[in-house]
């Protein structure tokens, strides 16, 4: 037996108090950063006047810090967990006591992660996810490594009880080298991060403006940011600089997040490790995977690279349960798919395309949208979009054509595969026995053409099969319902 | 000789063997529910007119002032259009229960049919709004795992019927 007895309530690691303090102070700074900014600004502006306030401000911050520290210590002493009668029980709360009971057989996966504080103290954070509604996630902010491992096995016992004993070794499915990660970063669709950086820049500017305004220095700010005074060349330089920074940032982010990415499988157990500073370790049960999502684009395709998201049942859009894998090669992908779908292998079946009406409708909507925007802007603010239209209209049309070209689906006895995307190419894979709900919709236009959409809901996502011949759609609807209702397999 | 091919059988399931949802008898919801729709519409109209006058006072000196009548005109138009479409399409609101699933369809211009298999139901909920309660009506919601898009709710059932359905489905789920 292990040296840890989980039947008696235990607290978090004592070192954990430091982590809790760190988290508390971090949250405090995040909430009050603008205040600090103002304080520092005031200090620079009028050091003499500032010192008269300094004692009061210092006292205020000191009291808050002491409150955070005391509060976190009390939190620590009132946080216990134990296992009793196949339930994981967690008690927390200083005045308002809160007890969470997780039945062990409902536990979906147990993940550990380490931020920098955790690593310095040689402890980990452990989170337990279970399928179900609210409050299905439990987090132990600080636990020693050995204890985390012991707790994992104790929690996993009831899961493995139901599974046949696997006398297998881990099979490595994916290993991503740092060079591949750089390649992934470079081949990323940088348009999105460009927009993000631009928005952030605008956000910082407007916030700065508020701060300047606060000190009656608005004119200075206006001088500083007057775009008319910036020459065209310096504007282009600024734009280029923004572009380079944002591209470097997104390459760096991918590298840091996914450094040392490894995925391996043993029987039903799926293990993923990644992260440079914040090390993440996922352990999930293959049977609980709800859907696979693959993504590639023109450039990535040239290098034979895929990004992949493994999704599990979600209660409220918590993306934590989604495991992201990047820089997966095609042969690794095939291996992973064959290991995940070992019981019912993926079979190639006929690709079905949506009716051409799908493209025509989207083009019509695009034209309508462009006309409305033009008319509204012209009559409301007398803004003429004609030059922008020359660029935007062909772009929209080609995006629509691309998204029609990339749209397809296929249905086999065991799987539904759906392809979509415009700039990137997306593929979603679900198993038919994991379907939760099916619906069929017909718009006015579709009715006239005798077409319909089928919407398939699984616990992690929704898949739309658009613009299928109505009779075919009805057949499919009946067939999929028959598949779900006649299966003895559990969805989770 | 390929013996494997002889033993392995995977007969195609003929279409007739698969139950057809088209042939099902769908039951309309209670006509009384039109009253609830009407009352809700009246309340939303009254509320938006109230809000309109409130905004007129608040923004009396603002540049938005001139646009307020257009904006609220549009709101009233949308509310009323939706209400009228709901009334005309009311008889399209139908549900059906089979041994293994529950279905609901609605819609006049755009139609939607949803089916939830009982072996995927998480829990079932019967609720009554303010007006529904006074008319003895209730809403049945069947929840599945995951995002809310996969849930099914039927408005305008009698409370008795909703409770019966809940019990029927609960019994099926627990088997």
XYZ file of C-alpha atoms in Angstrom:
667
model
C 0.000 0.000 0.000
C 1.051 3.585 -0.445
C 2.319 5.637 2.441
C -0.632 7.984 2.181
C -3.963 7.244 3.794
C -6.652 9.104 1.928
C -9.451 7.940 4.192
C -8.517 10.562 6.757
C -8.983 14.170 5.691
C -5.740 15.808 4.633
C -4.779 19.390 3.913
C -2.773 20.811 1.087
C 0.996 20.853 1.272
C 2.187 23.399 3.864
C 4.395 24.909 1.186
C 1.112 25.545 -0.544
C 0.482 28.579 1.661
C 3.219 30.354 -0.296
C 1.507 29.415 -3.556
C -1.830 30.621 -2.185
C -0.222 33.910 -1.156
C 1.315 34.216 -4.584
C -2.045 33.619 -6.249
C -3.750 36.105 -3.903
C -1.199 38.845 -4.513
C -1.249 38.193 -8.251
C -5.040 38.522 -8.324
C -4.826 41.708 -6.246
C -2.320 43.289 -8.622
C -4.368 42.268 -11.632
C -7.481 43.878 -10.220
C -5.759 47.065 -9.104
C -3.077 47.570 -11.746
C -4.584 50.810 -12.975
C -4.504 52.140 -9.422
C -0.795 51.313 -9.128
C -0.209 52.931 -12.460
C -1.853 56.132 -11.258
C 0.135 56.042 -7.996
C 3.451 55.635 -9.804
C 2.544 58.334 -12.288
C 1.664 60.710 -9.467
C 4.917 59.885 -7.783
C 6.936 60.784 -10.880
C 4.927 63.913 -11.477
C 4.926 65.403 -7.981
C 7.351 63.586 -5.691
C 7.123 66.266 -2.972
C 3.342 66.124 -2.667
C 3.356 62.375 -3.006
C 5.326 61.754 0.178
C 2.599 63.329 2.284
C 0.173 60.728 0.932
C 2.675 57.933 0.872
C 2.153 56.801 4.462
C -1.591 56.551 3.918
C -1.306 54.665 0.632
C 1.353 52.395 2.091
C -0.822 51.709 5.097
C -3.785 50.865 2.861
C -1.785 48.458 0.736
C -0.196 46.944 3.846
C -3.582 46.273 5.441
C -4.828 44.673 2.221
C -1.740 42.467 1.974
C -2.123 41.336 5.576
C -5.791 40.615 4.910
C -4.867 38.507 1.862
C -2.236 36.595 3.819
C -4.472 35.894 6.818
C -7.368 35.010 4.561
C -5.266 32.535 2.589
C -3.965 30.890 5.770
C -7.547 30.472 6.989
C -8.499 29.124 3.582
C -5.658 26.654 3.885
C -6.746 25.378 7.307
C -10.339 25.028 6.190
C -9.525 23.056 3.050
C -9.488 19.283 3.436
C -10.053 16.346 1.149
C -10.480 12.614 1.602
C -11.883 9.517 -0.049
C -14.760 7.674 1.554
C -17.060 4.963 0.168
C -15.925 5.506 -3.420
C -16.513 9.241 -3.159
C -13.954 12.011 -3.264
C -14.978 14.542 -0.627
C -13.673 18.075 -0.487
C -14.505 20.505 2.314
C -13.725 24.193 2.096
C -14.852 27.591 3.329
C -14.070 29.651 6.410
C -17.551 30.756 7.481
C -19.689 29.320 4.716
C -18.732 25.667 4.699
C -18.888 23.996 1.351
C -18.694 20.268 0.731
C -18.205 18.789 -2.720
C -18.779 15.096 -3.238
C -17.487 13.515 -6.435
C -18.360 9.877 -7.059
C -15.146 8.205 -8.176
C -16.759 6.542 -11.178
C -17.834 9.957 -12.483
C -14.264 11.228 -12.564
C -13.244 11.934 -16.098
C -9.617 12.836 -15.795
C -7.026 14.088 -13.364
C -4.584 16.733 -14.521
C -1.560 18.250 -12.862
C 0.139 21.511 -13.635
C 3.070 23.486 -12.283
C 3.628 27.202 -12.473
C 6.957 28.776 -11.547
C 6.156 28.965 -7.822
C 5.141 25.307 -7.847
C 8.401 24.372 -9.529
C 10.544 26.300 -7.063
C 8.755 24.580 -4.179
C 8.682 21.200 -5.946
C 4.926 20.757 -5.619
C 2.087 20.494 -8.139
C -1.458 21.661 -8.639
C -3.973 18.887 -9.188
C -7.368 19.270 -10.811
C -10.067 16.645 -11.006
C -12.711 16.843 -13.719
C -15.912 14.915 -13.711
C -18.697 14.718 -16.235
C -21.819 16.491 -15.201
C -23.216 19.850 -14.459
C -21.907 22.758 -12.410
C -19.247 22.377 -9.764
C -17.854 19.313 -11.435
C -14.307 20.554 -11.233
C -12.175 20.359 -8.146
C -8.775 21.947 -7.693
C -6.111 21.315 -5.112
C -3.770 24.260 -5.483
C -0.737 22.694 -3.823
C 0.144 19.066 -3.210
C 3.493 17.302 -3.026
C 4.502 15.323 -6.093
C 4.475 11.910 -4.396
C 1.112 12.555 -2.841
C -0.313 13.688 -6.176
C 0.799 10.440 -7.777
C -0.653 8.413 -4.887
C -3.918 10.336 -5.029
C -4.127 9.794 -8.769
C -3.845 6.049 -8.364
C -6.319 6.052 -5.457
C -8.835 8.006 -7.512
C -8.205 5.946 -10.595
C -8.802 2.632 -8.820
C -12.528 2.565 -9.345
C -12.061 3.524 -12.982
C -9.628 0.728 -13.610
C -11.870 -1.684 -11.688
C -14.392 -1.445 -14.504
C -11.832 -1.855 -17.223
C -10.159 -5.106 -18.160
C -6.602 -5.262 -16.875
C -4.245 -3.975 -19.502
C -0.904 -5.691 -19.459
C 0.485 -3.217 -21.903
C 3.237 -0.716 -22.123
C 2.920 2.904 -23.123
C 3.023 3.471 -26.844
C 4.388 6.819 -27.779
C 2.150 8.401 -30.378
C 3.395 11.958 -30.632
C 6.668 13.684 -29.891
C 7.167 17.220 -31.100
C 10.670 18.656 -31.399
C 11.482 22.330 -30.695
C 12.243 22.865 -34.389
C 8.812 21.562 -35.349
C 7.310 23.928 -32.787
C 9.054 26.874 -34.435
C 7.722 25.671 -37.774
C 4.228 25.470 -36.302
C 4.582 29.017 -35.045
C 5.784 30.349 -38.377
C 3.061 28.610 -40.397
C 0.317 29.842 -38.054
C -2.418 32.038 -39.480
C -0.955 35.337 -38.273
C -3.899 37.419 -39.368
C -5.711 36.667 -36.123
C -2.842 37.682 -33.858
C -2.295 40.809 -35.955
C -5.879 41.845 -35.307
C -5.430 41.001 -31.629
C -2.253 43.077 -31.244
C -3.841 45.947 -33.115
C -6.869 45.824 -30.800
C -4.588 45.654 -27.762
C -2.639 48.663 -29.058
C -5.834 50.658 -29.512
C -6.956 49.525 -26.045
C -3.703 50.653 -24.413
C -3.895 53.992 -26.222
C -7.423 54.696 -25.090
C -6.606 53.677 -21.536
C -3.501 55.879 -21.596
C -5.667 58.699 -22.850
C -7.946 58.280 -19.833
C -4.977 58.356 -17.485
C -3.507 61.448 -19.144
C -6.932 63.035 -19.019
C -7.071 62.362 -15.289
C -4.044 64.571 -14.771
C -5.149 67.286 -17.117
C -2.478 66.412 -19.630
C -4.787 65.530 -22.482
C -3.240 68.043 -24.873
C 0.157 66.472 -24.453
C -1.295 63.079 -25.251
C -3.043 64.423 -28.311
C 0.230 65.862 -29.553
C 1.876 62.561 -28.929
C -0.670 60.494 -30.808
C -1.826 62.855 -33.506
C -1.966 60.591 -36.537
C -2.205 63.474 -38.971
C 1.175 64.693 -37.835
C 2.695 61.269 -38.287
C 4.038 60.997 -41.758
C 2.873 58.191 -43.997
C 6.280 56.534 -43.782
C 6.363 56.461 -39.996
C 2.830 55.110 -40.019
C 3.907 52.229 -42.246
C 6.929 51.634 -40.011
C 4.662 51.499 -36.980
C 2.395 49.033 -38.748
C 5.312 46.834 -39.803
C 6.739 46.950 -36.323
C 3.362 45.884 -34.909
C 3.192 43.048 -37.414
C 6.667 41.758 -36.569
C 6.084 42.008 -32.830
C 2.783 40.174 -33.070
C 4.209 37.397 -35.248
C 7.184 36.947 -32.922
C 4.831 36.967 -29.971
C 2.605 34.237 -31.367
C 5.610 32.113 -32.376
C 6.998 32.524 -28.852
C 3.651 31.737 -27.243
C 3.316 28.486 -29.196
C 6.877 27.526 -28.332
C 6.495 28.211 -24.601
C 3.078 26.578 -24.283
C 3.945 23.406 -26.163
C 7.605 22.871 -25.394
C 8.368 19.175 -24.948
C 4.936 18.091 -26.190
C 4.541 14.344 -25.866
C 1.513 12.086 -26.086
C 1.421 8.398 -25.275
C -1.208 5.724 -24.875
C -1.475 2.631 -22.722
C -4.647 0.686 -23.274
C -7.388 3.176 -22.513
C -5.075 5.654 -20.837
C -4.063 8.722 -22.796
C -1.211 10.837 -21.432
C -0.153 14.261 -22.644
C 2.712 16.416 -21.367
C 3.736 19.902 -22.415
C 4.879 23.350 -21.340
C 8.161 25.168 -20.776
C 7.429 27.283 -17.686
C 3.960 26.074 -16.803
C 4.199 22.316 -17.119
C 0.934 20.577 -17.883
C 0.200 16.918 -17.595
C -3.105 15.467 -18.761
C -4.233 11.929 -18.095
C -7.496 10.960 -19.692
C -9.538 7.924 -20.504
C -9.867 7.320 -24.224
C -13.507 6.242 -23.852
C -14.352 9.692 -22.504
C -13.086 11.539 -25.550
C -16.098 13.093 -27.277
C -14.596 14.528 -30.426
C -11.347 15.097 -32.316
C -10.691 18.308 -34.213
C -7.894 18.613 -36.759
C -6.639 21.801 -38.295
C -4.159 22.511 -41.029
C -3.639 25.255 -43.603
C -1.944 25.700 -46.942
C 1.522 26.231 -45.422
C 1.180 23.611 -42.688
C 0.020 21.131 -45.299
C 3.271 21.678 -47.201
C 5.207 20.665 -44.096
C 2.753 17.892 -43.285
C 1.759 19.430 -39.940
C -1.546 19.291 -38.093
C -2.950 20.896 -34.987
C -5.323 18.746 -33.009
C -7.800 19.341 -30.203
C -9.076 16.441 -28.129
C -12.406 17.415 -26.581
C -14.200 15.926 -23.617
C -17.666 16.556 -22.203
C -18.011 20.195 -21.240
C -20.290 21.549 -18.577
C -19.921 25.244 -19.215
C -17.503 25.974 -21.998
C -14.537 25.232 -19.800
C -11.790 24.878 -22.325
C -9.543 23.321 -19.683
C -10.904 19.944 -20.608
C -9.753 20.369 -24.174
C -6.296 19.034 -24.821
C -4.445 20.919 -27.555
C -1.735 19.197 -29.565
C 0.272 21.081 -32.172
C 2.781 20.091 -34.818
C 1.443 16.568 -35.272
C 2.749 14.764 -38.378
C 0.437 12.758 -40.571
C 1.861 9.366 -39.566
C 1.583 10.326 -35.894
C -1.986 11.363 -36.527
C -2.801 8.012 -38.090
C -1.207 6.201 -35.187
C -3.091 8.299 -32.662
C -6.397 7.765 -34.443
C -5.869 4.023 -34.598
C -5.010 3.935 -30.881
C -7.918 6.131 -29.810
C -10.449 4.334 -32.005
C -9.042 0.890 -31.366
C -12.425 -0.707 -30.683
C -14.014 0.669 -33.813
C -11.434 1.736 -36.369
C -11.969 4.681 -38.656
C -13.044 3.459 -42.070
C -12.821 5.466 -45.232
C -16.256 6.097 -46.628
C -17.767 8.193 -49.350
C -17.339 11.942 -49.049
C -20.630 13.768 -49.451
C -20.682 17.404 -50.544
C -23.402 19.898 -49.683
C -25.671 21.081 -52.477
C -24.381 24.029 -54.524
C -27.211 26.022 -52.893
C -24.890 26.279 -49.849
C -22.489 28.418 -51.878
C -25.207 30.443 -53.577
C -26.910 31.252 -50.273
C -23.643 32.312 -48.623
C -22.752 34.509 -51.592
C -26.213 36.112 -51.503
C -25.847 36.825 -47.789
C -22.397 38.321 -48.365
C -23.673 40.619 -51.107
C -26.603 41.669 -48.922
C -24.300 42.312 -45.978
C -21.912 44.440 -48.047
C -24.800 46.473 -49.511
C -26.362 47.096 -46.078
C -23.037 48.177 -44.556
C -22.356 50.495 -47.496
C -25.804 52.079 -47.422
C -25.886 52.511 -43.641
C -22.409 54.050 -43.465
C -23.082 56.296 -46.427
C -26.376 57.705 -45.231
C -25.611 57.827 -41.542
C -22.071 59.179 -41.432
C -21.496 60.057 -45.093
C -18.638 57.620 -45.281
C -17.876 56.253 -48.712
C -16.604 52.683 -48.692
C -16.059 52.311 -52.422
C -12.260 51.859 -52.244
C -12.432 49.379 -49.420
C -15.081 47.481 -51.388
C -12.638 46.783 -54.195
C -10.523 44.785 -51.756
C -13.220 43.380 -49.486
C -15.732 42.029 -52.024
C -13.309 39.748 -53.928
C -11.904 38.607 -50.570
C -15.361 37.676 -49.260
C -16.282 35.909 -52.484
C -13.103 33.839 -52.531
C -13.561 32.952 -48.851
C -17.077 31.740 -49.658
C -15.863 29.636 -52.580
C -13.103 28.174 -50.418
C -15.520 27.311 -47.653
C -17.779 25.533 -50.141
C -14.826 23.624 -51.585
C -13.672 22.502 -48.156
C -17.116 21.493 -46.934
C -17.899 17.768 -46.912
C -18.912 14.976 -44.593
C -18.837 11.213 -44.464
C -20.767 8.749 -42.367
C -19.672 5.220 -41.615
C -21.139 2.659 -39.243
C -19.110 4.031 -36.360
C -17.988 7.576 -37.177
C -19.081 10.876 -38.590
C -16.364 12.999 -40.159
C -17.007 16.564 -41.181
C -14.720 18.847 -43.164
C -14.944 22.640 -43.174
C -12.895 25.814 -43.069
C -11.852 28.494 -45.513
C -8.278 29.665 -45.002
C -7.537 26.768 -42.702
C -8.805 23.245 -43.279
C -10.776 21.752 -40.399
C -11.818 18.171 -39.800
C -14.080 17.071 -36.946
C -14.457 13.423 -35.984
C -17.143 12.007 -33.684
C -18.367 8.522 -32.933
C -21.987 7.755 -33.746
C -22.675 6.171 -30.356
C -21.673 9.409 -28.602
C -24.439 11.444 -30.229
C -26.664 13.194 -27.682
C -29.291 14.938 -29.789
C -30.067 15.265 -33.486
C -32.084 17.967 -35.147
C -33.012 18.742 -38.716
C -33.685 22.303 -39.843
C -35.025 23.794 -43.047
C -34.961 27.454 -43.913
C -37.466 28.984 -46.321
C -34.986 28.827 -49.182
C -33.983 25.265 -48.385
C -37.625 24.181 -48.374
C -38.092 25.469 -51.915
C -35.051 23.488 -53.050
C -36.055 20.501 -50.917
C -32.844 20.639 -48.855
C -32.156 20.479 -45.122
C -29.406 20.853 -42.499
C -28.698 18.140 -39.974
C -27.302 19.248 -36.622
C -25.573 16.618 -34.536
C -24.822 17.344 -30.876
C -22.256 15.445 -28.857
C -21.252 16.419 -25.322
C -18.326 18.509 -26.530
C -19.433 20.071 -29.790
C -22.031 20.477 -32.506
C -21.553 19.304 -36.078
C -23.649 20.687 -38.920
C -24.149 18.775 -42.159
C -25.462 21.570 -44.382
C -27.763 21.544 -47.403
C -28.394 17.849 -47.952
C -31.226 16.563 -50.119
C -34.257 16.420 -47.805
C -35.070 12.756 -48.437
C -31.446 11.774 -47.860
C -31.378 13.907 -44.722
C -34.481 12.201 -43.329
C -32.940 8.788 -44.041
C -29.772 9.860 -42.249
C -31.770 11.218 -39.323
C -33.586 7.919 -38.864
C -30.404 5.929 -39.332
C -28.413 7.913 -36.739
C -31.250 7.717 -34.207
C -31.403 3.978 -34.784
C -27.625 3.805 -34.228
C -27.783 5.671 -30.918
C -30.873 3.925 -29.593
C -29.716 0.436 -30.429
C -26.221 0.806 -28.986
C -25.248 -0.727 -25.686
C -22.169 1.470 -25.493
C -22.096 4.330 -23.060
C -21.365 7.808 -24.318
C -19.063 8.542 -21.383
C -10.803 -20.236 -50.021
C -11.505 -17.183 -48.003
C -13.300 -18.613 -45.001
C -13.362 -15.282 -43.209
C -15.593 -13.811 -45.858
C -18.091 -16.623 -45.395
C -18.416 -16.318 -41.641
C -18.443 -12.591 -41.399
C -21.886 -11.207 -41.988
C -22.865 -7.605 -42.056
C -26.252 -7.471 -43.686
C -27.422 -4.103 -44.738
C -30.273 -2.935 -42.553
C -33.123 -2.274 -44.916
C -34.825 1.043 -44.617
C -38.111 -0.394 -43.490
C -36.471 -2.020 -40.498
C -35.215 1.355 -39.309
C -38.085 3.214 -37.659
C -39.228 6.191 -39.724
C -39.885 9.411 -37.854
C -41.952 10.777 -40.762
C -44.716 8.251 -40.170
C -45.102 9.272 -36.506
C -48.261 10.894 -35.226
C -47.235 14.257 -33.815
C -49.440 15.792 -31.097
C -50.018 19.565 -31.043
C -49.395 21.517 -27.806
C -52.302 23.129 -25.889
C -54.041 25.964 -27.768
C -54.335 27.727 -24.402
C -50.637 28.504 -24.687
C -51.538 31.165 -27.286
C -52.866 33.192 -24.344
C -49.474 33.048 -22.662
C -47.810 34.180 -25.898
C -50.303 37.052 -26.196
C -49.827 38.157 -22.583
C -46.035 38.006 -22.947
C -46.285 40.097 -26.095
C -48.492 42.717 -24.404
C -46.070 42.938 -21.492
C -43.034 43.329 -23.730
C -44.838 46.058 -25.721
C -45.824 47.928 -22.541
C -42.321 47.547 -21.118
C -40.631 48.852 -24.253
C -43.005 51.834 -24.464
C -42.210 52.583 -20.813
C -38.522 52.280 -21.533
C -38.946 54.562 -24.530
C -40.362 57.412 -22.434
C -37.759 56.800 -19.752
C -34.966 57.070 -22.343
C -36.579 60.199 -23.846
C -36.159 61.891 -20.469
C -32.635 60.639 -19.814
C -31.280 61.486 -23.251
C -33.247 64.715 -23.708
C -30.037 66.630 -24.308
C -28.097 63.911 -26.049
C -27.542 63.454 -29.760
C -29.128 59.997 -29.484
C -32.481 61.686 -28.787
C -33.467 62.020 -32.445
C -32.797 58.368 -33.167
C -34.805 56.994 -30.229
C -38.227 56.880 -32.025
C -36.706 54.940 -34.945
C -34.957 52.533 -32.649
C -38.037 51.787 -30.562
C -40.187 51.671 -33.673
C -37.920 48.903 -34.941
C -38.102 47.081 -31.591
C -41.919 47.183 -31.595
C -42.008 46.028 -35.214
C -39.753 43.032 -34.500
C -41.659 42.064 -31.341
C -44.988 42.217 -33.158
C -43.765 40.362 -36.236
C -42.348 37.571 -34.109
C -45.609 37.414 -32.162
C -47.782 37.225 -35.290
C -45.540 34.566 -36.844
C -45.728 32.613 -33.584
C -49.546 32.761 -33.683
C -49.799 31.726 -37.340
C -47.240 28.967 -36.887
C -48.703 27.815 -33.598
C -50.290 24.685 -34.998
C -46.841 23.599 -36.188
C -45.665 23.156 -32.580
C -45.969 19.410 -32.145
C -44.308 16.701 -30.149
C -44.147 12.924 -30.309
C -42.961 10.240 -27.936
C -41.722 6.840 -28.973
C -40.486 3.951 -26.928
C -36.893 5.165 -27.151
C -36.994 8.889 -27.849
C -38.891 12.171 -27.686
C -39.241 14.615 -30.586
C -40.436 18.175 -30.972
C -40.961 20.221 -34.095
C -41.894 23.812 -34.731
C -41.593 26.660 -37.184
C -43.642 28.185 -39.974
C -41.101 29.676 -42.369
C -38.044 27.903 -41.041
C -38.780 24.535 -39.497
C -36.890 22.500 -36.948
C -37.318 18.949 -35.733
C -35.314 17.768 -32.713
C -35.079 14.276 -31.260
C -33.466 13.221 -27.981
C -32.905 9.493 -27.407
C -33.829 8.459 -23.859
C -30.502 6.695 -23.324
C -28.770 10.063 -23.582
C -30.969 12.024 -21.146
C -29.182 13.621 -18.157
C -32.199 15.013 -16.331
C -35.716 16.299 -16.923
C -37.266 19.469 -15.663
C -40.888 20.683 -15.450
C -41.307 24.414 -14.876
C -44.160 26.941 -14.899
C -44.011 30.638 -15.677
C -46.253 33.282 -14.087
C -49.049 33.107 -16.672
C -48.596 29.404 -17.415
C -49.182 28.616 -13.765
C -52.539 30.393 -13.802
C -53.576 28.528 -16.940
C -52.373 25.158 -15.660
C -49.647 24.924 -18.293
C -46.019 23.873 -17.955
C -42.752 23.589 -19.842
C -40.907 20.296 -20.114
C -37.145 20.452 -20.641
C -35.073 17.376 -21.422
C -31.367 17.950 -20.747
C -28.524 16.072 -22.394
C -24.813 16.286 -21.645
C -22.802 19.135 -23.046
C -23.772 22.457 -24.447
C -27.330 23.739 -24.197
C -27.929 23.406 -27.941
C -28.664 19.727 -27.496
C -31.457 20.217 -24.979
C -35.106 19.906 -25.929
C -37.916 21.936 -24.383
C -41.629 21.793 -25.028
C -43.714 24.775 -23.934
C -47.492 24.724 -23.555
C -48.177 21.284 -22.127
C -50.777 20.805 -19.396
C -49.062 20.369 -16.035
C -50.532 16.881 -15.812
C -49.160 15.912 -19.223
C -45.726 17.390 -18.474
C -45.481 15.446 -15.211
C -46.659 12.256 -16.910
C -44.040 12.679 -19.598
C -41.375 13.328 -17.011
C -42.265 10.165 -15.150
C -42.421 8.142 -18.344
C -38.993 9.330 -19.488
C -37.440 8.974 -16.023
C -38.603 5.358 -15.925
C -37.092 4.753 -19.373
C -33.806 6.454 -18.454
C -33.350 4.431 -15.291
C -33.864 1.075 -16.966
